[in-house]
Amino acid sequence: MYKILRKKELNPTVTLMDIEAPFVAKKAEPGQFIILRVDAEGERIPLTVADYDREKGTVTIIFQIVGGTTERLNHLNEGDFIQDFVGPLGEPSHTEGLKKVAVIGGGVGCAIAYPVAKKLHRLGAEVHSVVGFRNKDLVILEEEFAAVSDVFKMMTDDGSYGQKGLVTDALKALIESGEKYDEVIAIGPVVMMKFVSLLTKQYGIKTVVSMNPIMIDGTGMCGCCRLTVGGKMKFACVDGPDFDGHEVDYDEILKRASTYKEFEAKEREKACNLFKKEVR
Amino acid sequence: MIMPNMSLKKNPMPSQAPDIRNKNFSEVALGYSAETAIDEAKRCLHCKNMPCVGGCPVKIRIPEFIAKVAEGAFEEAYQIIQQTSSLPAVCGRVCPQETQCEAKCVRGIKGEPVGIGRLERFVADWHNAHSCDLPVKAEPNGHKVAVVGSGPAGLTCAGDLAKRGYDVTVFEALHLAGGVLEYGIPEFRLPKSIVQKEIDNLKALGVKLETNMVVGKVLSVDELMGEYGFEAVFIGSGAGLPRFMNIPGENLKSVYSANEFLTRVNLMKAYKEDSRTPVLHSKRVAVVGGGNVAMDAARSAKRLGADEVYIVYRRSEKELPARAEEVEHAKEEGIIFKFLTNPTAILEGENGMVRGMTCIEMELGEPDASGRRRPVEKPGSEFTLDCDCVIMALGTSPNPLIKNTTKGLETQKWGGIIADEKGLTSREGVYAGGDAVTGAATVILAMGAGKTAAEAIDEYISSKQ
C-alpha cells in the first residue's frame, strides 16, 4: 500500500498527489512513468512521473479526471492509501547534450513536459516553453514552467488567458523569428503532437513526442501499447514512451486509443454515481 | 497389504458438461471424492523400482504418498508430497502427466496408468480445505537469497530454500504473485484462489514476497547482491515477451496478443461483469497458434460469449504442441480447428476493428531443423476467414530487462539466459531457471529448474563458509 502524502487541486479537473514510494523515488527520471491501481478491484493505469523527491521518498503524479479510475483516485485524500504503485517504467527522456530546446506542453501533458523542461534547465540548456490550454480555468503549472524557461509562451484556444491560438502558432512564430532549436519536445494530446511534428518536419527540426497508448502491465509482456514508428512495431512501455515525432503513425494511435470508449463511458458513470450516493 | 484394484481404466474425472462449462469460468474438472481417490490409489502396484518417480521433474515420492491415500491418511500423503513439491495443487492440475510420471507407470503398459496427477490434486485440495496446521518453519541459517519472479520456477526455488532455513525474498513485477499461473492459465483450468493458497503456504514457510518490484528498473541484480546483502540471486523471470507475425493489420483495435487477452481476463478478471478492466466480447474470434496458450485463449473467448472461435494453425493436428487433453476439451466446447492454415493479413472493418483475416492453405514439406515437417504455402489457396477479433498466440521470448541491466550476464542470441545444468549463470552467485533460460516451456519444467537451482544455491552458500 502506498500513502498519499499531499493532494492539491490544480484546476477543477486536474489533481496533483505526492505518493510515498521510496523505491520508485530513488530511481525515477523525467519521461518515465508509473502504473497504479487505486484499490483491490481496480484496473492498472499508467501515469507519468511529474516530479520526485529522492530524500523524502515521494513521487508526484498529476492526473486529469477523465474516467472511472481517475474519478476514484481523485476521491482519495491525504493519508489514504493506493493499492499498487509500480515503477519507474519506460526509458527516461533523452536530455544529455541538448543546448537549446523548445518544450511544448498541451493541457495535462504539461505535467509531463514540466519535469523534462526542469531537467534541461538544470543541465544548462536554453529552454523555450510553449504551453497550451483550452481556457484560463484549465491552466496548470504556469509558475513552475516559467521558472525553468528562458522564453515562456502561454496559449489558450479561446484567448481567455495568454495569447489566443494553438501551441503550433506560437512555435511557428518562434521558429520564423530565427530561433534555432536542437530539438523540439512535444507532450500533450495525440492530435497536438501530430501537428507539432508536421510543423517541425517542414523546418527539419528533430522532434520527440511522448506517447500515451493503452497499457496494462507496463513491462513489455503484452503489447497492448504497441504502435508503429518508422514502419516498425514498438512497445511504448519499454521502447518509449518517447519516440521520434516524425516517424510515429498518429492515426493508428488515435484509433487504438478508442478501443474501449463505450466501456470507459459506463465506468465513469458508475464511479460518478457511487460518489454521489456517498455524499448524500 | 491392501489388495490392488486391477481395473484397466482410471477413475474418470468428474467434469462440468461441455455446453455448460463453455459459458462460465468455473473449473472444468471437479476433482475426485475421497472414495474415488482411495479407489484410484489402490490401482498402484507399488513397484520396487518406482519408474513413475523418475518421470517427475521434482521427484515426488509417488508410491509412498499413494499408499497413504489408499489408507485414507490424506494429511500424511500431503506431508510426503510437500517435502519435494512446493505447489502440488497447481501441478496436479496443469502438469502434462501423460508425458511425465504417468508415462512411466507400469499400469499404463496394459491399460491406463494410475491417475497420479488427479491423486496429487486431491491430496493438495484436501489439505488446503481441512488442515489448519501451519507448516513448521525451518531453523534460520542466517543467509539471504533473492528470487526474481514469482512464477513456478521462482516459487519452487523460494520454497525449497526456505525449507532449508534461508531468508528468502521474492521480487515480483506485477501486483499479484504467481506469474503465468496467475495471468496466463485461465480460472477454468486453475482457479486463482488455489494459486494464492499455495503462495500463502509458502509465506507461512517464511518466504517474503515483494510485489510491484520490477527488477531491472527499480532494483538491479547488482544492487540486490551489493547494498541489499543477498548472497545469491535466482532469476526466474520467465519468457513474457509476445511475438507478432509482422503481417498487415496487426495493430488494428481488436487484435490482441494472447498475453494481453489472458492478462485482462485472468489477472484483471475482465470476465466478471463488474470488472473495471475492459475486454472486447467478440462474436467471431480467430486464435493464431496451436499451443496450450492458444487453447486457453480460444476457450476463454468462447466463455466471453463468442459464437464461433477458430484455432488457426499452420501445421496439422498431429503437430499441435498443446496437450492432447486441452485440445480434446477445446473441441468438446465447440472450438473450430483450421489446420494447415496460415494468416497473411488482417483486414480492417469499421472504426479500426477487424472484419476478417486472409489466410493461405499450407501443406507439409520436408522436416525442418526442429524435426517437424515444414509447412509450405499452397499457391492460389488464399481465402478470407470472417472474424471480428484476432488473438496472436505465437509464443513468447524472454524479456530483455534483466539482461540489459545486469553486467556480465550472458544470454543466447534469442534472449535466453545462459545457465549450466545446475542453473548457474555467467555471474558468480547468480542462478537462473525456467522459461528465462529455456524459452517458453512448461510449468513443471520451470519448477524442476527452480528445485535444481535451490540445491545449487545451497551448495554454493554452504561451501563459502
XYZ file of C-alpha atoms in Angstrom:
745
model
C 0.000 0.000 0.000
C 1.241 3.466 -0.899
C 0.288 6.514 1.176
C -0.954 9.765 -0.309
C 1.079 12.453 1.481
C -0.219 15.514 -0.350
C -3.181 16.300 -2.562
C -3.678 19.542 -4.420
C -6.307 20.539 -6.937
C -4.523 22.263 -9.830
C -7.718 23.075 -11.659
C -11.270 21.674 -11.495
C -10.301 18.551 -13.465
C -6.609 18.131 -12.699
C -5.172 16.933 -9.381
C -1.649 16.577 -8.035
C -0.672 13.934 -5.499
C 2.585 13.134 -3.726
C 2.766 9.401 -3.138
C 5.066 7.730 -0.636
C 7.042 5.269 -2.773
C 10.714 5.421 -1.750
C 11.987 2.735 -4.137
C 10.382 4.439 -7.139
C 11.519 7.897 -5.976
C 15.106 6.672 -5.740
C 15.292 5.729 -9.421
C 12.712 7.827 -11.278
C 13.817 10.154 -14.097
C 11.823 12.641 -16.202
C 9.996 10.892 -19.013
C 9.393 7.718 -17.050
C 6.014 6.595 -15.776
C 4.371 4.519 -13.065
C 1.385 2.180 -13.127
C -1.084 2.289 -10.291
C -4.175 0.503 -9.066
C -6.464 2.514 -6.847
C -7.880 -0.445 -4.920
C -8.044 -4.236 -4.941
C -10.669 -4.317 -7.716
C -9.017 -1.566 -9.721
C -7.609 -1.543 -13.230
C -3.965 -0.682 -13.867
C -3.423 2.795 -15.321
C -0.199 4.483 -16.413
C 0.678 7.985 -15.188
C 3.846 9.900 -15.903
C 6.207 10.832 -13.095
C 5.614 14.582 -12.726
C 8.276 15.047 -10.057
C 10.087 13.142 -7.324
C 11.908 13.800 -4.085
C 14.600 11.198 -3.540
C 15.184 12.275 0.073
C 11.556 12.299 1.152
C 10.889 9.171 -0.896
C 7.931 10.669 -2.725
C 6.770 10.599 -6.322
C 4.434 13.279 -7.670
C 1.666 12.334 -10.086
C -0.671 14.731 -11.859
C -3.820 13.354 -13.374
C -6.866 14.606 -15.211
C -10.230 13.223 -14.161
C -11.316 11.567 -17.385
C -12.938 8.292 -16.344
C -13.874 5.832 -13.636
C -10.399 5.168 -12.285
C -9.208 8.777 -12.180
C -12.566 9.669 -10.591
C -11.966 7.095 -7.858
C -8.358 8.210 -7.441
C -9.461 11.804 -7.065
C -11.878 10.717 -4.358
C -8.964 9.660 -2.123
C -7.438 12.163 0.283
C -4.191 12.852 2.088
C -3.480 9.959 4.444
C -5.377 7.445 2.275
C -3.600 4.624 0.511
C -3.287 3.498 -3.103
C -3.285 -0.280 -3.553
C -0.433 -0.635 -6.065
C 2.184 1.753 -7.404
C 4.904 0.332 -9.630
C 7.772 1.985 -11.438
C 9.749 3.707 -12.685
C 8.818 2.272 -16.077
C 9.838 3.161 -19.618
C 13.006 4.881 -20.761
C 13.892 8.320 -19.351
C 13.699 11.268 -21.729
C 16.944 11.908 -23.520
C 18.262 15.256 -22.279
C 22.048 14.972 -22.455
C 23.932 17.229 -24.818
C 20.982 19.441 -25.777
C 21.861 23.163 -25.883
C 18.634 24.794 -26.973
C 15.257 23.124 -26.800
C 11.631 24.078 -27.356
C 9.368 22.247 -24.900
C 5.715 22.149 -25.957
C 3.066 21.152 -23.417
C -0.620 20.701 -24.095
C -3.234 20.505 -21.323
C -2.449 17.912 -18.687
C 0.551 16.921 -20.857
C 2.248 19.930 -19.245
C 2.589 17.763 -16.150
C 4.864 15.504 -18.193
C 6.598 18.272 -20.127
C 7.432 20.245 -16.985
C 9.908 17.767 -15.403
C 11.684 17.468 -18.764
C 11.950 21.271 -19.053
C 13.149 21.411 -15.449
C 15.872 18.846 -16.058
C 17.025 20.556 -19.267
C 17.183 23.857 -17.387
C 19.194 22.233 -14.589
C 21.603 20.809 -17.184
C 22.146 24.319 -18.516
C 20.185 24.164 -21.765
C 18.299 27.181 -23.086
C 14.648 26.232 -22.688
C 11.819 27.846 -24.649
C 8.450 26.652 -23.420
C 5.101 26.874 -25.154
C 2.126 25.672 -23.167
C -1.453 25.480 -24.381
C -4.814 25.053 -22.663
C -8.432 25.179 -23.792
C -9.154 28.109 -21.493
C -7.915 30.040 -18.461
C -9.592 27.745 -15.879
C -7.576 24.759 -17.074
C -4.125 26.321 -16.738
C -1.691 24.305 -14.578
C 1.970 24.649 -13.544
C 2.349 28.125 -15.035
C 4.755 29.448 -12.422
C 6.759 26.230 -12.306
C 7.139 26.173 -16.072
C 8.007 29.857 -16.321
C 10.673 29.436 -13.631
C 12.676 26.935 -15.710
C 12.153 28.599 -19.100
C 14.194 31.275 -20.867
C 11.210 32.010 -23.079
C 7.678 31.193 -21.940
C 4.555 31.371 -24.114
C 1.058 30.779 -22.749
C -1.630 29.938 -25.299
C -5.362 29.374 -24.844
C -7.789 28.165 -27.509
C -10.307 30.870 -26.653
C -7.874 33.641 -25.749
C -9.141 33.825 -22.146
C -5.511 33.855 -20.949
C -2.148 34.485 -22.599
C -2.295 34.558 -26.368
C -5.251 33.247 -28.342
C -4.322 30.314 -30.538
C -2.682 26.911 -30.658
C 0.778 25.913 -29.460
C 1.760 25.380 -33.089
C 1.058 29.083 -33.790
C 3.498 30.155 -31.085
C 6.100 27.570 -32.074
C 5.897 28.625 -35.705
C 6.368 32.263 -34.727
C 9.452 31.398 -32.653
C 10.999 29.371 -35.449
C 10.238 32.044 -38.038
C 11.726 34.722 -35.813
C 15.020 32.887 -36.244
C 15.268 30.691 -33.133
C 17.330 27.575 -33.874
C 16.453 24.557 -31.764
C 18.482 21.346 -31.387
C 15.246 19.612 -30.636
C 11.537 20.149 -30.045
C 9.930 18.073 -27.289
C 6.135 17.929 -27.546
C 3.898 16.359 -24.916
C 0.125 16.575 -24.907
C -2.913 15.248 -26.768
C -2.007 12.988 -29.722
C -3.522 15.460 -32.178
C -1.352 18.248 -30.804
C 1.802 16.131 -31.036
C 0.871 15.203 -34.589
C 0.525 18.833 -35.655
C 3.687 19.928 -33.863
C 5.534 17.141 -35.705
C 4.035 18.139 -39.055
C 5.167 21.712 -38.451
C 8.719 20.910 -37.351
C 9.151 18.466 -40.208
C 8.833 21.410 -42.605
C 11.783 23.047 -40.896
C 13.731 19.822 -40.406
C 13.897 20.163 -36.614
C 14.274 16.906 -34.701
C 11.122 16.344 -32.643
C 10.462 13.988 -29.750
C 6.942 13.111 -28.629
C 5.746 11.196 -25.562
C 3.173 8.554 -26.402
C 0.359 7.506 -24.091
C -1.376 4.438 -25.532
C -3.488 1.995 -23.518
C -1.319 -0.063 -21.167
C -1.824 -2.938 -18.791
C 1.376 -4.324 -17.306
C 3.788 -1.615 -18.498
C 6.717 -4.059 -18.558
C 6.623 -5.305 -22.155
C 4.722 -8.538 -21.690
C 1.522 -7.867 -23.607
C 1.963 -5.442 -26.496
C -1.257 -3.570 -25.749
C 0.697 -0.302 -26.043
C 2.175 -1.166 -29.446
C 2.467 1.490 -32.101
C 4.158 1.929 -35.442
C 7.307 4.045 -35.532
C 9.218 4.288 -38.796
C 7.217 1.343 -40.114
C 8.247 -0.913 -37.222
C 6.199 -2.210 -34.305
C 7.308 -0.731 -30.973
C 6.008 -1.162 -27.419
C 5.592 2.274 -25.811
C 6.101 0.891 -22.287
C 9.609 -0.441 -22.891
C 10.834 1.180 -26.134
C 9.344 4.554 -25.200
C 7.265 6.384 -24.186
C 9.416 8.925 -26.129
C 9.659 8.489 -29.898
C 10.776 10.405 -32.969
C 7.751 12.557 -33.746
C 8.381 12.443 -37.471
C 8.232 8.630 -37.546
C 5.105 7.945 -35.462
C 1.840 6.738 -37.076
C -0.545 9.066 -35.213
C -3.740 7.981 -36.940
C -3.212 4.386 -35.854
C -2.644 5.562 -32.267
C -5.823 7.634 -32.288
C -7.814 4.627 -33.471
C -6.322 2.251 -30.928
C -6.981 4.720 -28.101
C -10.720 4.485 -28.770
C -10.923 0.678 -28.354
C -12.789 0.720 -25.047
C -14.632 4.044 -25.407
C -18.091 2.671 -24.582
C -16.848 0.670 -21.618
C -14.994 3.711 -20.321
C -18.069 5.916 -20.516
C -20.052 3.379 -18.484
C -17.284 3.067 -15.892
C -17.163 6.804 -15.439
C -20.916 6.914 -14.989
C -20.689 4.155 -12.368
C -17.912 5.919 -10.455
C -19.784 9.237 -10.502
C -22.987 7.637 -9.238
C -21.077 5.887 -6.482
C -19.705 9.137 -5.118
C -22.983 10.999 -5.473
C -24.592 8.432 -3.206
C -21.802 8.714 -0.668
C -22.183 12.471 -0.448
C -25.844 12.118 0.499
C -1.490 -55.390 2.499
C -4.333 -53.796 0.528
C -5.494 -55.813 -2.455
C -4.792 -53.799 -5.618
C -7.640 -52.588 -7.763
C -6.934 -54.233 -11.111
C -9.319 -52.124 -13.212
C -7.624 -51.247 -16.518
C -9.178 -47.784 -16.548
C -8.508 -44.740 -14.431
C -11.365 -43.498 -12.330
C -12.855 -40.812 -14.563
C -12.559 -37.193 -13.524
C -15.961 -35.670 -12.820
C -16.287 -32.560 -15.008
C -18.771 -29.876 -15.960
C -20.642 -30.750 -19.176
C -19.086 -29.068 -22.250
C -22.117 -26.982 -23.241
C -22.478 -25.694 -19.684
C -18.822 -25.042 -18.928
C -18.183 -23.145 -22.158
C -20.372 -20.379 -20.734
C -18.701 -19.991 -17.350
C -15.209 -19.586 -15.894
C -15.606 -22.130 -13.090
C -13.191 -25.032 -13.004
C -13.883 -27.662 -15.674
C -12.559 -30.665 -13.760
C -14.278 -31.085 -10.418
C -11.802 -33.383 -8.662
C -12.062 -36.824 -7.064
C -14.133 -37.539 -3.976
C -12.402 -39.267 -1.047
C -13.931 -42.610 -2.088
C -12.808 -42.267 -5.712
C -9.338 -41.184 -4.620
C -8.974 -44.230 -2.345
C -10.230 -46.488 -5.123
C -7.801 -44.973 -7.644
C -4.911 -45.145 -5.161
C -5.479 -48.883 -4.886
C -4.572 -49.246 -8.569
C -0.923 -48.528 -7.706
C 1.177 -51.704 -7.664
C 3.987 -50.162 -5.559
C 6.709 -51.230 -7.970
C 10.082 -51.610 -6.271
C 11.979 -49.549 -8.864
C 9.324 -46.779 -8.934
C 9.581 -45.716 -12.600
C 6.940 -43.011 -12.015
C 9.284 -41.072 -9.696
C 11.862 -40.960 -12.494
C 9.269 -39.295 -14.709
C 8.570 -36.494 -12.220
C 10.807 -33.431 -12.610
C 10.644 -32.710 -8.870
C 10.854 -36.411 -7.866
C 7.770 -36.681 -5.699
C 7.804 -39.999 -3.768
C 4.728 -41.121 -5.658
C 4.107 -44.694 -4.424
C 4.586 -43.563 -0.804
C 2.003 -40.804 -0.971
C -0.371 -43.021 -2.928
C -0.097 -45.703 -0.217
C -1.233 -43.116 2.335
C -4.169 -42.113 0.121
C -5.207 -45.775 -0.130
C -5.292 -45.878 3.692
C -7.335 -42.686 3.821
C -4.422 -40.892 5.551
C -4.688 -37.800 3.332
C -2.743 -35.376 5.509
C 0.147 -37.812 5.763
C 0.051 -38.148 1.982
C 0.266 -34.344 1.732
C 3.288 -34.215 4.019
C 5.114 -36.627 1.724
C 4.320 -34.603 -1.422
C 5.113 -31.328 0.292
C 8.682 -32.396 1.007
C 9.577 -32.296 -2.683
C 6.872 -30.157 -4.315
C 6.019 -26.596 -3.369
C 2.870 -26.301 -5.498
C 1.055 -29.662 -5.540
C -2.455 -28.241 -6.082
C -1.113 -26.478 -9.175
C 0.937 -29.379 -10.551
C -1.826 -31.903 -10.061
C -3.864 -29.697 -12.395
C -1.529 -28.386 -15.066
C 1.328 -30.916 -15.411
C 1.306 -32.933 -18.636
C 1.335 -36.187 -16.641
C 0.889 -38.217 -19.823
C 4.480 -37.417 -20.791
C 5.906 -37.450 -17.248
C 5.052 -39.564 -14.193
C 2.083 -41.340 -15.752
C 4.030 -42.107 -18.944
C 6.318 -44.323 -16.843
C 3.569 -46.027 -14.819
C 3.638 -49.827 -15.180
C -0.154 -49.961 -15.184
C -0.027 -47.948 -18.386
C 1.516 -50.846 -20.313
C -1.742 -52.797 -20.250
C -4.489 -50.245 -19.713
C -4.439 -46.757 -18.291
C -1.758 -45.551 -15.875
C -2.625 -44.657 -12.281
C -4.179 -41.184 -12.112
C -1.163 -39.734 -10.295
C -1.958 -36.119 -11.170
C -5.550 -36.491 -10.083
C -4.438 -38.033 -6.783
C -1.876 -35.302 -6.184
C -4.557 -32.723 -6.829
C -6.970 -34.489 -4.489
C -4.420 -34.618 -1.680
C -3.423 -30.960 -2.026
C -7.033 -29.779 -2.192
C -7.911 -31.926 0.801
C -5.042 -30.410 2.783
C -5.971 -26.861 1.776
C -9.611 -27.451 2.762
C -9.071 -29.354 6.005
C -5.732 -28.637 7.568
C -5.247 -25.599 9.756
C -1.734 -26.622 10.764
C 0.800 -24.024 9.786
C 3.896 -25.522 8.248
C 6.861 -25.720 10.574
C 9.403 -23.056 9.660
C 12.957 -24.287 9.304
C 15.614 -23.089 11.748
C 17.039 -19.869 10.173
C 20.564 -20.360 8.820
C 21.291 -16.637 8.579
C 21.740 -16.467 4.801
C 19.755 -14.238 2.434
C 18.712 -15.202 -1.092
C 16.705 -13.103 -3.564
C 14.370 -14.635 -6.117
C 13.369 -12.558 -9.135
C 9.946 -13.518 -10.454
C 7.157 -15.352 -8.638
C 6.184 -17.825 -11.325
C 6.517 -21.578 -10.895
C 10.350 -21.528 -11.109
C 10.791 -18.732 -8.570
C 8.191 -20.051 -6.132
C 9.671 -23.549 -6.178
C 13.193 -22.227 -5.662
C 11.969 -19.956 -2.838
C 10.039 -22.772 -1.152
C 12.956 -25.193 -1.272
C 15.399 -22.613 0.100
C 13.005 -21.596 2.881
C 12.689 -25.253 3.880
C 16.492 -25.276 4.252
C 16.435 -22.244 6.573
C 17.276 -19.466 4.099
C 15.857 -15.978 4.453
C 14.208 -15.698 1.009
C 12.654 -12.616 -0.600
C 10.744 -12.954 -3.868
C 10.512 -9.847 -6.091
C 7.510 -9.723 -8.425
C 6.802 -7.054 -11.058
C 3.019 -7.446 -11.130
C 0.649 -6.751 -8.255
C -0.036 -10.440 -7.627
C 2.378 -13.340 -7.340
C 2.130 -16.488 -9.440
C 3.436 -15.463 -12.840
C 1.787 -17.414 -15.621
C -0.259 -19.332 -13.028
C -1.982 -16.041 -12.245
C -2.090 -14.121 -15.515
C -1.797 -16.884 -18.133
C -3.626 -20.083 -17.222
C -7.360 -19.394 -17.000
C -9.531 -19.780 -13.938
C -11.402 -22.706 -15.542
C -8.188 -24.756 -15.601
C -6.522 -23.396 -12.488
C -8.651 -21.408 -10.019
C -6.771 -18.348 -8.799
C -7.851 -18.978 -5.205
C -5.804 -22.191 -5.379
C -2.737 -20.365 -6.683
C -2.953 -17.781 -3.909
C -3.485 -20.516 -1.295
C -0.269 -22.200 -2.447
C 1.504 -18.858 -2.201
C 0.131 -18.380 1.330
C 1.564 -21.796 2.178
C 4.980 -20.550 1.029
C 4.645 -17.354 3.063
C 3.860 -19.489 6.099
C 7.207 -21.195 5.481
C 8.807 -17.762 5.881
C 9.149 -16.691 2.229
C 8.829 -12.900 1.912
C 7.056 -11.508 -1.119
C 7.596 -8.017 -2.577
C 5.107 -7.229 -5.346
C 5.255 -4.180 -7.680
C 9.035 -4.559 -7.909
C 10.377 -4.597 -11.450
C 13.927 -5.869 -11.140
C 15.953 -4.168 -13.837
C 14.049 -0.918 -13.266
C 13.518 -0.248 -9.564
C 16.365 -2.507 -8.398
C 19.170 -4.230 -10.230
C 20.646 -7.655 -9.610
C 23.893 -5.897 -8.658
C 22.122 -3.795 -6.037
C 20.434 -6.870 -4.610
C 23.842 -8.535 -4.197
C 25.528 -5.317 -3.087
C 23.730 -2.898 -0.825
C 20.835 -5.236 -0.012
C 23.123 -8.081 1.052
C 21.662 -11.047 -0.808
C 24.313 -13.748 -1.137
C 22.744 -15.329 -4.197
C 20.039 -14.417 -6.707
C 17.783 -16.755 -8.637
C 16.325 -15.303 -11.838
C 13.000 -16.853 -12.733
C 11.628 -14.004 -14.784
C 10.082 -16.206 -17.452
C 9.528 -15.529 -21.124
C 6.787 -12.974 -21.253
C 7.548 -11.001 -24.418
C 4.865 -11.731 -27.017
C 5.626 -12.366 -30.679
C 3.663 -10.936 -33.551
C 3.660 -12.055 -37.195
C 4.541 -8.762 -38.895
C 1.589 -9.025 -41.246
C -0.577 -6.082 -42.319
C -3.377 -5.128 -39.937
C -1.752 -6.433 -36.779
C -2.239 -3.112 -34.988
C -5.989 -2.981 -35.594
C -8.089 -2.415 -32.491
C -9.422 -5.917 -31.987
C -6.077 -7.699 -32.404
C -4.618 -8.986 -29.148
C -1.524 -10.868 -28.163
C -2.606 -13.924 -26.165
C -0.663 -12.440 -23.244
C -2.729 -9.272 -23.307
C -6.036 -11.080 -23.766
C -5.306 -13.595 -20.996
C -3.873 -10.946 -18.647
C -7.044 -8.914 -18.992
C -9.231 -11.974 -18.472
C -7.263 -13.758 -15.721
C -5.167 -11.286 -13.757
C -7.553 -8.344 -14.140
C -10.687 -10.524 -14.012
C -12.218 -8.854 -17.048
C -14.554 -11.844 -17.471
C -16.517 -10.639 -14.476
C -19.495 -8.450 -15.147
C -18.369 -5.725 -12.737
C -14.687 -5.747 -13.744
C -13.086 -2.340 -14.056
C -10.683 -3.661 -16.681
C -12.346 -3.957 -20.077
C -12.008 -6.727 -22.637
C -13.734 -6.965 -26.018
C -16.530 -9.508 -26.147
C -16.194 -10.506 -29.789
C -18.517 -12.745 -31.775
C -16.143 -14.474 -34.206
C -12.650 -14.914 -32.860
C -9.589 -16.303 -34.650
C -6.760 -17.532 -32.426
C -3.486 -17.992 -34.298
C -1.245 -20.752 -32.895
C -1.502 -24.304 -31.592
C -0.001 -24.378 -28.113
C -1.649 -24.516 -24.707
C -1.808 -20.730 -24.670
C -3.813 -20.769 -27.921
C -6.229 -23.292 -26.392
C -6.572 -21.158 -23.250
C -7.241 -18.027 -25.292
C -9.776 -19.782 -27.546
C -11.669 -21.360 -24.656
C -11.698 -18.015 -22.811
C -13.039 -16.192 -25.879
C -15.833 -18.769 -26.135
C -16.715 -18.200 -22.489
C -16.875 -14.451 -23.068
C -19.760 -15.174 -25.432
C -18.241 -15.720 -28.884
C -20.469 -17.669 -31.276
C -17.538 -19.008 -33.239
C -13.932 -19.431 -32.187
C -11.284 -20.701 -34.612
C -7.852 -22.099 -33.916
C -5.748 -21.240 -36.959
C -2.659 -23.461 -37.080
C -0.141 -23.786 -39.888
C 0.705 -27.443 -39.332
C -1.607 -30.453 -38.997
C -3.384 -31.814 -35.931
C -0.534 -34.271 -35.298
C 1.957 -31.449 -34.731
C -0.203 -29.427 -32.304
C 2.058 -28.551 -29.373
C -0.876 -28.268 -26.947
C -1.655 -31.098 -24.523
C -3.988 -33.704 -26.028
C -6.385 -33.220 -23.120
C -6.633 -29.461 -23.756
C -7.278 -29.994 -27.462
C -9.982 -32.525 -26.558
C -11.576 -30.079 -24.104
C -11.457 -27.292 -26.674
C -13.174 -29.476 -29.293
C -15.873 -30.548 -26.833
C -16.530 -26.892 -26.093
C -17.094 -26.125 -29.758
C -13.780 -24.585 -30.801
C -13.299 -24.962 -34.570
C -9.853 -26.063 -35.785
C -8.429 -24.772 -39.067
C -5.325 -26.873 -39.633
C -2.686 -26.222 -42.327
C -3.769 -22.611 -42.457
C -1.642 -19.504 -42.043
C -2.762 -15.851 -41.852
C -1.372 -13.431 -44.420
C -3.178 -10.204 -43.476
C -5.780 -8.885 -41.060
C -8.499 -6.825 -42.698
C -9.806 -3.522 -41.381
C -13.526 -3.041 -40.951
C -15.456 -0.178 -39.451
C -13.784 2.042 -36.953
C -10.398 0.352 -36.955
C -11.846 -3.002 -35.871
C -11.110 -6.346 -37.550
C -13.523 -7.580 -40.224
C -11.634 -10.672 -41.314
C -8.329 -12.316 -41.918
C -6.906 -13.545 -45.197
C -5.312 -16.946 -44.820
C -3.446 -19.311 -47.096
C -3.612 -23.093 -47.041
C -0.426 -24.976 -46.272
C 0.940 -28.438 -46.933
C 3.695 -30.225 -45.076
C 7.052 -30.448 -46.784
C 10.435 -31.753 -45.651
C 11.317 -31.848 -41.928
C 12.983 -28.651 -40.664
C 15.703 -28.177 -38.022
C 13.203 -28.985 -35.245
C 12.447 -32.308 -36.927
C 8.880 -31.268 -37.710
C 7.699 -31.184 -41.295
C 7.880 -27.627 -42.521
C 4.617 -26.087 -43.685
C 4.708 -24.709 -47.225
C 2.149 -22.384 -48.805
C -0.214 -23.827 -51.413
C -0.179 -21.296 -54.261
C -3.530 -19.735 -55.085
C -5.276 -21.110 -51.994
C -5.905 -17.773 -50.268
C -9.274 -17.266 -48.632
C -10.862 -14.875 -46.164
C -11.898 -16.000 -42.711
C -14.649 -13.759 -41.353
C -13.838 -12.689 -37.829
C -14.069 -9.589 -35.659
C -11.151 -10.331 -33.334
C -7.725 -11.941 -33.755
C -5.610 -13.285 -30.888
C -1.949 -13.973 -31.647
C -0.698 -16.962 -29.638
C 2.629 -17.448 -31.420
C 4.832 -17.951 -28.411
C 6.901 -15.634 -26.262
C 10.535 -14.869 -25.624
C 12.439 -13.688 -22.514
C 12.125 -10.051 -21.521
C 15.483 -8.279 -22.075
C 15.098 -6.046 -18.994
C 17.262 -8.059 -16.594
C 19.851 -8.954 -19.217
C 20.198 -5.271 -20.167
C 20.762 -4.153 -16.580
C 22.994 -6.951 -15.271
C 26.636 -6.621 -16.210
C 28.312 -9.823 -17.300
C 25.134 -11.869 -17.553
C 25.465 -13.859 -20.770
C 22.444 -14.665 -22.894
C 21.636 -16.561 -26.059
C 21.034 -14.653 -29.267
C 17.268 -15.054 -28.785
C 17.459 -13.668 -25.253
C 17.513 -16.772 -23.048
C 19.885 -16.534 -20.075
C 22.786 -18.966 -20.403
C 22.938 -21.280 -17.384
C 24.616 -24.633 -16.738
C 22.727 -27.804 -15.778
C 22.589 -26.601 -12.163
C 21.253 -23.187 -13.100
C 24.497 -21.221 -12.592
C 24.827 -18.265 -14.971
C 27.983 -16.485 -16.134
C 27.886 -14.462 -12.894
C 29.017 -15.888 -9.570
C 26.114 -16.340 -7.194
C 23.532 -15.654 -9.895
C 21.354 -18.590 -10.896
C 18.523 -18.790 -13.394
C 15.886 -21.263 -14.453
C 12.544 -21.808 -16.112
C 11.432 -20.018 -19.258
C 14.041 -17.258 -18.701
C 16.626 -19.913 -19.645
C 14.748 -22.301 -21.932
C 12.237 -20.008 -23.611
C 8.536 -20.771 -23.238
C 8.177 -24.324 -21.873
C 6.027 -25.970 -19.186
C 5.161 -25.190 -15.579
C 6.693 -28.401 -14.284
C 9.989 -27.917 -16.139
C 10.207 -24.460 -14.578
C 9.549 -25.999 -11.178
C 12.223 -28.622 -11.779
C 14.698 -25.883 -12.716
C 13.780 -23.917 -9.573
C 14.374 -27.006 -7.480
C 17.754 -27.791 -9.067
C 18.885 -24.179 -8.627
C 17.821 -24.192 -4.964
C 20.113 -27.181 -4.381
C 22.958 -25.487 -6.241
C 22.479 -22.235 -4.307
C 22.513 -24.183 -1.039
C 25.768 -25.913 -2.044
C 27.289 -22.615 -3.179
C 26.493 -20.724 0.014
C 27.424 -23.665 2.276
C 30.765 -24.079 0.521
C 31.660 -20.405 1.026
C 31.708 -20.736 4.816
